[in-house]
Amino acid sequence: MTGGGDELEEMRDAALKVNVGAGREKIKGWVSFDLPPEENVTYTDVGVTPDIVGDAMDLPFEDDSVDILRTRDLLMDFEAEEAGRLPALAREFYRVLKPGGRLITIEIRGFHRKFSGPLRIESIRKGGRVPYLPRGGRFLVTTYVKD
């Protein structure tokens, strides 16, 4: 794991918001977290360096320390490649979220039914179209809460 340092300490003074699986997406006020680049690829190639590099299955945050986690297409990727690890991922998200903390997922329609874990669904709303889905499928924004 690399990155973080003083910038992460400053962000901890405010609400701690983490974009897990950030990829190329940088959101002001959010800590970006992602895997290291694939073999033979550098951060220069993708154009963005995450604040923290690591594995979502082992987030570098203390228990009950994160206010909001956000993912986009991460759960779908886990299901495609490592479906058996989804419950463990849910437990890891639960571990780092503060009581009352939120997990916001942006995934293809219906995926929220496949994500099991200790978090309760608070709301589901329709999002925009997903260009890579046949017939212009839509995505859902699901908010889970840690009770």
Tab-separated table of C-alpha atoms in Angstrom:
chain	number	residue	atom	x	y	z
A	1	MET	CA	0.000	0.000	0.000
A	2	THR	CA	1.307	3.442	-0.889
A	3	GLY	CA	0.125	7.031	-0.742
A	4	GLY	CA	-1.979	8.815	1.816
A	5	GLY	CA	0.363	10.498	4.289
A	6	ASP	CA	-0.299	14.086	5.322
A	7	GLU	CA	-3.129	14.543	2.807
A	8	LEU	CA	-5.060	11.676	4.383
A	9	GLU	CA	-4.522	13.125	7.880
A	10	GLU	CA	-5.937	16.488	6.753
A	11	MET	CA	-8.972	14.780	5.213
A	12	ARG	CA	-9.640	12.923	8.477
A	13	ASP	CA	-10.422	16.224	10.178
A	14	ALA	CA	-13.457	16.521	7.902
A	15	ALA	CA	-15.871	13.762	6.930
A	16	LEU	CA	-13.838	10.880	5.537
A	17	LYS	CA	-15.199	10.004	2.093
A	18	VAL	CA	-13.485	7.249	0.101
A	19	ASN	CA	-13.998	6.435	-3.579
A	20	VAL	CA	-13.108	2.719	-3.704
A	21	GLY	CA	-11.996	1.516	-7.138
A	22	ALA	CA	-11.653	5.119	-8.267
A	23	GLY	CA	-9.896	4.333	-11.528
A	24	ARG	CA	-9.482	7.598	-13.437
A	25	GLU	CA	-12.075	9.388	-11.333
A	26	LYS	CA	-10.907	12.100	-8.919
A	27	ILE	CA	-13.611	13.779	-6.831
A	28	LYS	CA	-12.742	16.886	-4.836
A	29	GLY	CA	-12.873	16.185	-1.098
A	30	TRP	CA	-12.757	12.412	-1.561
A	31	VAL	CA	-9.853	10.020	-0.990
A	32	SER	CA	-9.319	8.008	-4.179
A	33	PHE	CA	-8.415	4.364	-3.585
A	34	ASP	CA	-7.546	1.821	-6.265
A	35	LEU	CA	-5.481	-1.214	-7.103
A	36	PRO	CA	-2.009	-0.789	-8.544
A	37	PRO	CA	-2.023	-0.494	-12.343
A	38	GLU	CA	-2.027	-3.701	-14.352
A	39	GLU	CA	1.225	-5.200	-15.542
A	40	ASN	CA	3.059	-3.039	-18.109
A	41	VAL	CA	0.827	-0.024	-17.314
A	42	THR	CA	1.836	3.011	-15.262
A	43	TYR	CA	-0.181	5.755	-13.620
A	44	THR	CA	1.242	8.076	-16.277
A	45	ASP	CA	-0.474	5.875	-18.891
A	46	VAL	CA	-3.891	6.164	-17.231
A	47	GLY	CA	-3.431	9.832	-16.325
A	48	VAL	CA	-4.458	9.665	-12.653
A	49	THR	CA	-2.681	8.490	-9.527
A	50	PRO	CA	-4.953	7.422	-6.653
A	51	ASP	CA	-4.346	8.898	-3.206
A	52	ILE	CA	-3.998	5.372	-1.805
A	53	VAL	CA	-3.066	2.174	-3.623
A	54	GLY	CA	-4.183	-1.135	-2.176
A	55	ASP	CA	-6.753	-3.929	-2.165
A	56	ALA	CA	-10.425	-3.234	-1.389
A	57	MET	CA	-10.494	-6.460	0.622
A	58	ASP	CA	-8.046	-4.885	3.101
A	59	LEU	CA	-8.857	-1.185	3.368
A	60	PRO	CA	-6.223	0.849	5.270
A	61	PHE	CA	-8.719	2.504	7.583
A	62	GLU	CA	-9.516	1.885	11.229
A	63	ASP	CA	-12.781	0.248	12.274
A	64	ASP	CA	-15.726	2.682	12.323
A	65	SER	CA	-13.692	5.516	10.772
A	66	VAL	CA	-15.183	6.228	7.315
A	67	ASP	CA	-18.276	8.371	6.788
A	68	ILE	CA	-18.999	7.459	3.164
A	69	LEU	CA	-17.708	4.800	0.776
A	70	ARG	CA	-18.494	5.068	-2.941
A	71	THR	CA	-18.035	2.524	-5.717
A	72	ARG	CA	-18.801	2.536	-9.425
A	73	ASP	CA	-18.860	-0.796	-11.298
A	74	LEU	CA	-16.638	-2.308	-8.590
A	75	LEU	CA	-19.183	-4.824	-7.312
A	76	MET	CA	-19.969	-5.933	-10.857
A	77	ASP	CA	-16.252	-6.501	-11.480
A	78	PHE	CA	-16.012	-8.545	-8.282
A	79	GLU	CA	-18.982	-10.663	-9.326
A	80	ALA	CA	-17.516	-11.332	-12.746
A	81	GLU	CA	-14.072	-12.275	-11.472
A	82	GLU	CA	-14.393	-13.162	-7.790
A	83	ALA	CA	-18.066	-13.675	-6.896
A	84	GLY	CA	-17.189	-15.735	-3.827
A	85	ARG	CA	-15.451	-12.710	-2.308
A	86	LEU	CA	-18.492	-10.371	-2.382
A	87	PRO	CA	-19.671	-11.247	1.170
A	88	ALA	CA	-16.135	-10.633	2.503
A	89	LEU	CA	-16.037	-7.308	0.643
A	90	ALA	CA	-19.354	-6.324	2.264
A	91	ARG	CA	-17.920	-7.172	5.685
A	92	GLU	CA	-14.813	-5.068	4.975
A	93	PHE	CA	-16.962	-2.099	3.979
A	94	TYR	CA	-19.028	-2.613	7.144
A	95	ARG	CA	-15.865	-2.746	9.256
A	96	VAL	CA	-14.542	0.656	8.170
A	97	LEU	CA	-17.867	2.528	8.070
A	98	LYS	CA	-18.896	4.536	11.111
A	99	PRO	CA	-22.288	3.718	12.608
A	100	GLY	CA	-24.712	5.598	10.372
A	101	GLY	CA	-22.072	5.629	7.614
A	102	ARG	CA	-23.129	5.139	4.020
A	103	LEU	CA	-22.001	2.998	1.110
A	104	ILE	CA	-23.090	4.386	-2.254
A	105	THR	CA	-22.869	1.973	-5.178
A	106	ILE	CA	-23.369	2.820	-8.822
A	107	GLU	CA	-23.976	-0.458	-10.634
A	108	ILE	CA	-26.015	-1.924	-13.456
A	109	ARG	CA	-29.723	-2.352	-12.767
A	110	GLY	CA	-30.610	-5.198	-10.453
A	111	PHE	CA	-27.111	-5.829	-9.187
A	112	HIS	CA	-27.994	-4.633	-5.665
A	113	ARG	CA	-29.936	-7.878	-5.180
A	114	LYS	CA	-26.692	-9.859	-5.516
A	115	PHE	CA	-24.707	-7.857	-2.978
A	116	SER	CA	-25.216	-9.506	0.369
A	117	GLY	CA	-23.826	-8.392	3.640
A	118	PRO	CA	-24.467	-6.670	6.927
A	119	LEU	CA	-25.419	-3.314	5.374
A	120	ARG	CA	-29.074	-2.322	5.025
A	121	ILE	CA	-30.382	-0.813	1.776
A	122	GLU	CA	-31.523	2.725	2.508
A	123	SER	CA	-32.523	3.887	-0.972
A	124	ILE	CA	-32.407	2.944	-4.635
A	125	ARG	CA	-32.778	5.406	-7.481
A	126	LYS	CA	-32.447	5.111	-11.224
A	127	GLY	CA	-29.425	6.633	-12.861
A	128	GLY	CA	-28.518	7.299	-16.451
A	129	ARG	CA	-27.989	4.939	-19.339
A	130	VAL	CA	-25.094	2.510	-19.442
A	131	PRO	CA	-23.622	2.702	-22.951
A	132	TYR	CA	-21.978	-0.749	-22.865
A	133	LEU	CA	-25.223	-2.582	-22.045
A	134	PRO	CA	-27.484	-3.855	-24.824
A	135	ARG	CA	-30.567	-1.737	-25.480
A	136	GLY	CA	-29.134	1.137	-23.442
A	137	GLY	CA	-29.630	-0.432	-20.007
A	138	ARG	CA	-29.699	1.771	-16.939
A	139	PHE	CA	-27.727	1.858	-13.748
A	140	LEU	CA	-28.979	2.147	-10.207
A	141	VAL	CA	-27.558	4.234	-7.412
A	142	THR	CA	-28.032	2.241	-4.213
A	143	THR	CA	-27.308	3.666	-0.783
A	144	TYR	CA	-26.603	1.214	2.022
A	145	VAL	CA	-26.357	2.264	5.670
A	146	LYS	CA	-24.532	0.772	8.618
A	147	ASP	CA	-26.985	0.598	11.523
